[in-house]
Coordinates of N, CA and C in Angstrom, one line a residue:
L1 N -66.0 85.2 51.3 CA -64.8 85.3 50.6 C -63.7 84.6 51.2
L2 N -63.6 84.6 52.5 CA -62.6 83.9 53.3 C -62.8 82.4 53.1
C3 N -64.0 81.9 53.1 CA -64.3 80.5 52.9 C -63.8 80.1 51.5
A4 N -64.0 80.9 50.6 CA -63.7 80.5 49.2 C -62.2 80.4 49.1
A5 N -61.4 81.3 49.8 CA -59.9 81.2 49.7 C -59.4 80.0 50.4
I6 N -60.1 79.6 51.5 CA -59.6 78.4 52.3 C -60.0 77.2 51.5
S7 N -61.1 77.1 50.9 CA -61.5 75.9 50.1 C -60.6 75.8 48.9
R8 N -60.2 76.8 48.3 CA -59.4 76.7 47.1 C -58.0 76.2 47.5
G9 N -57.5 76.7 48.6 CA -56.1 76.3 49.1 C -56.1 74.8 49.5
A10 N -57.2 74.3 50.0 CA -57.3 73.0 50.5 C -57.5 71.9 49.4
M11 N -57.7 72.4 48.2 CA -58.0 71.4 47.1 C -56.7 70.6 46.7
T12 N -56.9 69.4 46.4 CA -55.8 68.5 46.0 C -55.5 68.7 44.5
N13 N -54.2 68.9 44.2 CA -53.8 69.0 42.8 C -53.4 67.6 42.3
Y14 N -54.4 66.9 41.7 CA -54.2 65.5 41.3 C -53.1 65.4 40.2
S15 N -53.1 66.3 39.3 CA -52.1 66.2 38.2 C -50.7 66.2 38.7
K16 N -50.4 67.0 39.8 CA -49.1 67.1 40.4 C -48.7 65.8 41.0
W17 N -49.7 65.2 41.7 CA -49.5 63.9 42.3 C -49.2 62.8 41.3
D18 N -50.0 62.9 40.2 CA -49.8 61.9 39.1 C -48.4 62.0 38.5
S19 N -47.9 63.2 38.3 CA -46.6 63.4 37.7 C -45.5 62.9 38.7
K20 N -45.7 63.2 40.0 CA -44.8 62.7 41.0 C -44.7 61.1 41.1
A21 N -45.9 60.5 41.0 CA -46.0 59.1 41.0 C -45.3 58.5 39.8
D22 N -45.6 59.1 38.6 CA -44.9 58.6 37.4 C -43.4 58.7 37.5
A23 N -42.9 59.8 38.0 CA -41.4 60.0 38.2 C -40.9 58.9 39.1
L24 N -41.6 58.6 40.2 CA -41.1 57.6 41.1 C -41.1 56.2 40.5
C25 N -42.1 55.9 39.7 CA -42.2 54.6 39.0 C -41.1 54.5 38.0
R26 N -40.8 55.6 37.2 CA -39.7 55.6 36.3 C -38.3 55.3 37.0
E27 N -38.1 56.0 38.1 CA -36.9 55.8 38.9 C -36.8 54.4 39.3
A28 N -37.9 53.8 39.9 CA -37.8 52.4 40.3 C -37.5 51.5 39.2
E29 N -38.1 51.7 38.0 CA -37.9 50.8 36.8 C -36.4 50.9 36.4
E30 N -35.9 52.1 36.4 CA -34.5 52.3 36.0 C -33.5 51.6 37.0
E31 N -33.8 51.7 38.3 CA -33.0 51.0 39.3 C -33.1 49.5 39.1
D32 N -34.3 49.0 38.8 CA -34.5 47.6 38.6 C -33.6 47.1 37.4
K33 N -33.6 47.9 36.3 CA -32.9 47.6 35.1 C -31.4 47.6 35.4
K34 N -30.9 48.6 36.2 CA -29.5 48.6 36.5 C -29.1 47.4 37.4
E35 N -29.9 47.1 38.4 CA -29.7 46.0 39.2 C -29.6 44.7 38.4
E36 N -30.6 44.5 37.5 CA -30.6 43.3 36.7 C -29.4 43.2 35.8
A37 N -29.0 44.3 35.2 CA -27.8 44.3 34.4 C -26.5 44.0 35.2
A38 N -26.4 44.5 36.4 CA -25.3 44.2 37.3 C -25.3 42.8 37.7
N39 N -26.5 42.2 38.0 CA -26.6 40.8 38.3 C -26.2 39.9 37.2
N40 N -26.7 40.2 36.0 CA -26.4 39.4 34.8 C -24.9 39.5 34.5
E41 N -24.3 40.6 34.7 CA -22.8 40.8 34.5 C -22.1 39.9 35.5
A42 N -22.5 39.9 36.7 CA -21.8 39.2 37.8 C -22.0 37.7 37.5
L43 N -23.1 37.2 36.9 CA -23.3 35.8 36.6 C -22.8 35.4 35.2
G44 N -22.2 36.4 34.5 CA -21.7 36.0 33.1 C -22.8 35.9 32.1
L45 N -24.0 36.5 32.3 CA -25.1 36.4 31.4 C -25.3 37.7 30.6
S46 N -24.3 38.5 30.5 CA -24.4 39.8 29.8 C -24.8 39.6 28.3
D47 N -24.3 38.6 27.7 CA -24.6 38.3 26.3 C -25.9 37.4 26.1
G48 N -26.5 37.1 27.2 CA -27.7 36.3 27.1 C -27.3 34.8 27.4
P49 N -28.2 33.9 27.5 CA -27.9 32.5 27.7 C -27.2 31.9 26.5
K50 N -26.2 31.0 26.8 CA -25.5 30.4 25.8 C -25.6 28.9 25.9
G51 N -25.9 28.2 24.8 CA -26.0 26.8 24.8 C -24.7 26.2 24.4
P52 N -24.6 24.8 24.3 CA -23.4 24.1 23.9 C -23.0 24.5 22.5
A53 N -23.9 24.7 21.6 CA -23.5 25.0 20.2 C -22.8 26.3 20.1
T54 N -23.3 27.3 20.9 CA -22.7 28.6 20.9 C -21.3 28.6 21.5
A55 N -21.2 27.9 22.6 CA -19.9 27.7 23.2 C -18.9 27.0 22.3
K56 N -19.3 26.0 21.6 CA -18.5 25.3 20.6 C -18.0 26.2 19.5
A57 N -19.0 27.0 19.0 CA -18.7 27.9 17.9 C -17.7 29.0 18.3
E58 N -17.8 29.5 19.6 CA -16.9 30.5 20.1 C -15.5 29.9 20.2
G59 N -15.4 28.6 20.7 CA -14.1 27.9 20.8 C -13.5 27.7 19.4
E60 N -14.3 27.4 18.4 CA -13.7 27.2 17.0 C -13.3 28.6 16.5
L61 N -14.0 29.6 16.8 CA -13.5 31.0 16.3 C -12.2 31.4 16.9
K62 N -12.1 31.0 18.2 CA -10.8 31.3 18.9 C -9.7 30.6 18.3
Q63 N -9.9 29.3 18.0 CA -8.9 28.5 17.3 C -8.5 29.1 15.9
L64 N -9.5 29.5 15.2 CA -9.3 30.1 13.9 C -8.5 31.4 14.0
E65 N -8.8 32.2 15.0 CA -8.0 33.4 15.2 C -6.5 33.1 15.5
E66 N -6.3 32.1 16.3 CA -4.9 31.7 16.6 C -4.2 31.2 15.4
H67 N -5.0 30.4 14.6 CA -4.4 29.9 13.3 C -4.1 31.0 12.4
S68 N -5.0 32.0 12.3 CA -4.7 33.1 11.4 C -3.5 33.9 11.9
K69 N -3.3 34.1 13.1 CA -2.2 34.8 13.7 C -0.9 34.0 13.3
K70 N -0.9 32.7 13.5 CA 0.3 31.9 13.1 C 0.6 32.0 11.6
R71 N -0.5 32.0 10.8 CA -0.3 32.1 9.4 C 0.3 33.5 9.0
E72 N -0.2 34.6 9.6 CA 0.3 35.9 9.3 C 1.8 36.0 9.7
D73 N 2.1 35.4 10.9 CA 3.5 35.4 11.3 C 4.4 34.6 10.3
F74 N 3.9 33.5 9.8 CA 4.6 32.7 8.8 C 4.8 33.5 7.5
I75 N 3.8 34.2 7.1 CA 3.9 35.0 5.8 C 4.9 36.1 6.0
A76 N 4.9 36.8 7.2 CA 5.8 37.8 7.5 C 7.3 37.3 7.5
W77 N 7.4 36.1 8.1 CA 8.7 35.5 8.2 C 9.2 35.1 6.8
S78 N 8.3 34.6 6.0 CA 8.7 34.2 4.6 C 9.1 35.4 3.8
K79 N 8.4 36.5 3.9 CA 8.7 37.7 3.2 C 10.1 38.3 3.6
E80 N 10.4 38.1 4.9 CA 11.7 38.6 5.4 C 12.8 37.8 4.7
R81 N 12.6 36.6 4.3 CA 13.6 35.7 3.7 C 13.5 35.7 2.2
E82 N 12.8 36.6 1.6 CA 12.6 36.7 0.2 C 13.1 38.0 -0.4
V83 N 13.9 38.0 -1.5 CA 14.4 39.1 -2.2 C 13.8 39.1 -3.6
T84 N 13.3 40.3 -4.0 CA 12.7 40.4 -5.4 C 13.6 41.3 -6.2
L85 N 14.0 40.7 -7.4 CA 14.9 41.4 -8.3 C 14.2 41.6 -9.7
S86 N 14.5 42.7 -10.4 CA 14.0 42.9 -11.7 C 15.0 43.6 -12.6
H87 N 15.2 43.2 -13.8 CA 16.1 43.8 -14.7 C 15.4 43.8 -16.1
S88 N 15.4 45.0 -16.8 CA 14.6 45.0 -18.0 C 15.4 45.1 -19.3
A89 N 16.7 45.3 -19.1 CA 17.5 45.4 -20.4 C 18.8 44.6 -20.2
P90 N 19.3 44.0 -21.2 CA 20.6 43.3 -21.1 C 21.7 44.1 -20.6
S91 N 22.4 43.6 -19.6 CA 23.5 44.3 -19.1 C 24.7 44.2 -20.0
E92 N 25.4 45.4 -20.2 CA 26.6 45.4 -21.1 C 27.8 44.8 -20.3
E93 N 27.7 44.7 -19.0 CA 28.8 44.2 -18.2 C 28.8 42.7 -18.2
G94 N 27.8 42.1 -18.8 CA 27.7 40.6 -18.8 C 26.5 40.2 -18.0
P95 N 26.5 38.9 -17.6 CA 25.3 38.4 -16.8 C 25.3 39.0 -15.4
V96 N 24.1 39.0 -14.9 CA 23.9 39.5 -13.5 C 24.2 38.4 -12.5
L97 N 25.1 38.7 -11.6 CA 25.5 37.7 -10.6 C 24.5 37.7 -9.4
L98 N 24.0 36.6 -9.1 CA 23.1 36.5 -7.9 C 24.0 36.0 -6.8
S99 N 24.7 36.9 -6.1 CA 25.6 36.5 -5.0 C 25.6 37.7 -4.1
G100 N 26.3 37.5 -3.0 CA 26.5 38.6 -2.0 C 25.4 38.4 -0.8
S101 N 25.6 39.3 0.1 CA 24.7 39.2 1.3 C 23.2 39.5 1.0
E102 N 23.0 40.2 -0.1 CA 21.6 40.5 -0.5 C 20.8 39.2 -0.7
V103 N 21.4 38.2 -1.3 CA 20.7 36.9 -1.6 C 21.1 35.7 -0.8
Q104 N 22.1 35.9 0.0 CA 22.7 34.8 0.7 C 21.7 34.3 1.7
G105 N 21.3 33.0 1.6 CA 20.4 32.3 2.6 C 18.9 32.8 2.4
K106 N 18.6 33.3 1.2 CA 17.2 33.8 1.0 C 16.6 33.2 -0.2
A107 N 15.3 33.4 -0.4 CA 14.6 33.0 -1.6 C 14.7 34.2 -2.5
V108 N 15.0 33.9 -3.8 CA 15.2 35.0 -4.8 C 14.0 34.9 -5.8
R109 N 13.3 36.0 -5.9 CA 12.2 36.1 -6.9 C 12.6 37.0 -8.0
I110 N 12.7 36.5 -9.2 CA 13.0 37.4 -10.4 C 11.7 37.7 -11.0
K111 N 11.3 39.0 -11.0 CA 10.0 39.3 -11.5 C 10.1 40.4 -12.6
G112 N 9.4 40.0 -13.7 CA 9.3 41.0 -14.8 C 10.6 41.3 -15.6
S113 N 11.6 40.4 -15.5 CA 12.8 40.7 -16.2 C 12.7 40.3 -17.7
K114 N 13.4 41.1 -18.5 CA 13.3 40.8 -20.0 C 14.7 40.9 -20.6
G115 N 15.1 39.8 -21.3 CA 16.3 39.8 -22.0 C 17.6 39.8 -21.2
V116 N 17.6 39.2 -20.0 CA 18.7 39.3 -19.1 C 19.2 37.9 -18.8
S117 N 20.5 37.8 -18.6 CA 21.2 36.5 -18.2 C 21.6 36.6 -16.7
Y118 N 21.3 35.6 -15.9 CA 21.6 35.6 -14.5 C 22.6 34.4 -14.3
V119 N 23.5 34.5 -13.3 CA 24.4 33.4 -12.9 C 24.3 33.3 -11.4
V120 N 24.1 32.1 -11.0 CA 24.2 31.8 -9.5 C 25.6 31.1 -9.4
P121 N 26.6 31.8 -8.9 CA 27.9 31.3 -8.8 C 28.1 30.3 -7.6
E122 N 29.2 29.6 -7.7 CA 29.5 28.6 -6.6 C 29.7 29.4 -5.3
G123 N 29.3 28.8 -4.2 CA 29.5 29.4 -2.9 C 28.3 30.2 -2.5
T124 N 27.3 30.4 -3.4 CA 26.1 31.1 -3.0 C 25.1 30.1 -2.5
T125 N 24.4 30.5 -1.4 CA 23.4 29.6 -0.8 C 22.0 30.3 -1.0
I126 N 21.4 30.1 -2.1 CA 20.1 30.5 -2.3 C 19.1 29.4 -2.0
I127 N 18.1 29.7 -1.2 CA 17.2 28.7 -0.8 C 16.2 28.3 -1.9
K128 N 15.8 29.3 -2.6 CA 14.8 29.0 -3.6 C 14.9 30.1 -4.7
L129 N 14.6 29.7 -6.0 CA 14.7 30.6 -7.1 C 13.3 30.6 -7.8
M130 N 12.7 31.7 -7.9 CA 11.4 31.8 -8.5 C 11.4 32.8 -9.6
L131 N 10.7 32.5 -10.7 CA 10.6 33.4 -11.9 C 9.1 33.8 -12.1
D132 N 8.8 35.1 -12.1 CA 7.5 35.6 -12.3 C 7.4 36.5 -13.5
A133 N 6.6 36.2 -14.5 CA 6.4 37.1 -15.7 C 7.7 37.6 -16.3
C134 N 8.6 36.6 -16.5 CA 9.9 37.0 -17.2 C 9.8 36.6 -18.6
C135 N 10.6 37.2 -19.5 CA 10.6 37.0 -20.9 C 12.1 37.0 -21.4
D136 N 12.5 35.9 -22.1 CA 13.8 35.8 -22.7 C 14.9 35.9 -21.6
V137 N 14.8 35.2 -20.5 CA 15.7 35.2 -19.4 C 16.4 33.9 -19.3
K138 N 17.8 34.0 -19.2 CA 18.6 32.8 -19.0 C 19.2 32.8 -17.6
I139 N 19.2 31.6 -17.0 CA 19.8 31.4 -15.7 C 20.8 30.3 -15.7
H140 N 22.0 30.6 -15.3 CA 23.0 29.5 -15.2 C 23.3 29.3 -13.8
V141 N 22.9 28.1 -13.3 CA 23.0 27.7 -11.9 C 24.2 26.8 -11.7
K142 N 25.2 27.3 -11.0 CA 26.5 26.6 -10.8 C 26.6 25.9 -9.4
V143 N 25.5 25.9 -8.7 CA 25.5 25.4 -7.3 C 24.2 24.8 -7.1
P144 N 24.1 23.7 -6.3 CA 22.8 23.1 -6.0 C 21.9 24.1 -5.2
L145 N 20.7 24.1 -5.4 CA 19.7 25.0 -4.7 C 19.0 24.2 -3.6
L146 N 19.0 24.7 -2.4 CA 18.2 24.1 -1.3 C 16.8 24.5 -1.5
T147 N 15.9 23.5 -1.5 CA 14.5 23.9 -1.5 C 13.7 23.2 -0.4

């Protein structure tokens, strides 16, 4: 009975050793992957190798982004300089005067007006005059327009 107990205790548990070996292998593989990622990052290879065509395409995209930003800035600047007016019924006070600080030095867009008369009096500096979807509109311009 004593021999049986000793022989049982001295037996090697192979499945336990296999699981320990598997765990050590997994750890080593994870460390290798982390080291490889760190090395690739340090060398600038995180996105993989890049050829001349890829570098050229990235440069072109960067230029397009800069161009898009400039275009957006221009559109915002243009909208700041534009005033939109709309009148739908004839004014009983007479024609609508396009003067004052509201339109001075700006582009004026008359949109959707119907049956209205407008006057651009002398001394007014309107940069541009635009009409959109207007019907039966009269405009009397008494000053040259800068375009």
